Short mmCIF file of C-alpha atoms in Angstrom, two decimals:
data_model
loop_
_atom_site.label_atom_id
_atom_site.label_comp_id
_atom_site.label_asym_id
_atom_site.label_seq_id
_atom_site.Cartn_x
_atom_site.Cartn_y
_atom_site.Cartn_z
CA MET A 1 -87.25 -30.25 -49.83
CA GLN A 2 -89.54 -31.22 -47.04
CA THR A 3 -92.50 -31.47 -49.34
CA TRP A 4 -90.73 -33.97 -51.62
CA LEU A 5 -89.50 -35.96 -48.61
CA ARG A 6 -92.93 -36.15 -47.03
CA VAL A 7 -94.34 -37.54 -50.47
CA SER A 8 -91.29 -39.82 -51.12
CA GLN A 9 -91.51 -41.49 -47.69
CA LYS A 10 -95.25 -41.86 -48.14
CA VAL A 11 -96.01 -39.87 -44.89
CA HIS A 12 -98.51 -37.84 -47.08
CA THR A 13 -99.97 -37.88 -50.61
CA THR A 14 -99.20 -34.96 -52.92
CA ASN A 15 -102.75 -33.81 -52.51
CA GLN A 16 -102.42 -33.76 -48.63
CA VAL A 17 -99.20 -31.59 -49.09
CA VAL A 18 -100.79 -29.15 -51.65
CA VAL A 19 -103.88 -28.64 -49.24
CA GLY A 20 -101.63 -28.22 -46.27
CA ALA A 21 -99.61 -25.63 -48.13
CA ILE A 22 -102.82 -23.77 -49.14
CA VAL A 23 -104.39 -24.00 -45.57
CA GLY A 24 -101.02 -22.84 -44.05
CA SER A 25 -100.70 -19.89 -46.51
CA VAL A 26 -104.29 -18.69 -45.91
CA TYR A 27 -103.81 -19.14 -42.03
CA SER A 28 -100.45 -17.25 -41.97
CA THR A 29 -101.83 -14.39 -44.26
CA LEU A 30 -104.88 -13.98 -42.01
CA PHE A 31 -102.75 -14.07 -38.99
CA TYR A 32 -100.47 -11.40 -40.22
CA ILE A 33 -103.35 -9.09 -41.30
CA THR A 34 -105.14 -9.65 -37.90
CA TRP A 35 -101.86 -9.04 -36.04
CA ASN A 36 -100.87 -5.86 -37.92
CA SER A 37 -104.43 -4.42 -37.65
CA LEU A 38 -105.43 -5.34 -34.15
CA VAL A 39 -102.49 -6.23 -31.84
CA LEU A 40 -99.22 -4.56 -33.27
CA GLU A 41 -99.56 -1.11 -31.88
CA ALA A 42 -100.75 -2.17 -28.37
CA PHE A 43 -98.06 -4.92 -28.35
CA ALA A 44 -95.27 -2.27 -29.09
CA SER A 45 -96.51 0.27 -26.67
CA SER A 46 -97.66 -1.76 -23.64
CA PHE A 47 -95.56 -4.13 -21.58
CA SER A 48 -98.84 -5.52 -20.00
CA VAL A 49 -99.97 -6.58 -23.51
CA GLN A 50 -96.67 -8.16 -24.20
CA VAL A 51 -96.83 -10.22 -21.08
CA ALA A 52 -100.50 -11.23 -21.83
CA VAL A 53 -99.51 -12.22 -25.41
CA PHE A 54 -96.68 -14.28 -24.25
CA THR A 55 -98.71 -15.92 -21.52
CA ALA A 56 -101.55 -16.79 -23.72
CA ALA A 57 -99.09 -18.38 -26.37
CA ALA A 58 -97.50 -20.41 -23.53
CA ALA A 59 -100.77 -21.47 -22.11
CA ALA A 60 -101.95 -22.53 -25.58
CA SER A 61 -98.71 -24.50 -26.15
CA ALA A 62 -99.15 -26.18 -22.85
CA LEU A 63 -102.72 -26.97 -23.31
CA GLY A 64 -102.14 -28.40 -26.82
CA PHE A 65 -99.22 -30.56 -25.53
CA ALA A 66 -101.48 -31.71 -22.64
CA VAL A 67 -104.23 -32.76 -24.87
CA TYR A 68 -101.82 -34.47 -27.28
CA VAL A 69 -100.36 -36.57 -24.29
CA LEU A 70 -103.67 -37.33 -23.03
CA LEU A 71 -104.96 -38.52 -26.37
CA ASN A 72 -102.01 -40.81 -26.95
CA TRP A 73 -101.49 -41.93 -23.33
CA PHE A 74 -103.45 -45.09 -23.75
CA LYS A 75 -102.79 -46.03 -27.45
CA ASP A 76 -101.61 -49.51 -28.12
CA ASP A 77 -97.95 -49.62 -29.12
CA ASP A 78 -98.39 -52.90 -31.15
CA ARG A 79 -98.54 -51.28 -34.76
#
């Protein structure tokens, strides 16, 4: 549904949606494999690893948001 909506509203082209789906699938598969082979056992057995993973995720999200805000701060609103 979301894919059709993005194309029908001309937010993305069909090619962009297909490439996004492929890139997202590859990334999620690599993340799943990496998580299961490197992190899962340590995450399940150690509270400090759990805290570190959640802290890193929160920091990455905050940094991403800050970069987004800074890059869009001075954009001209007259589009």
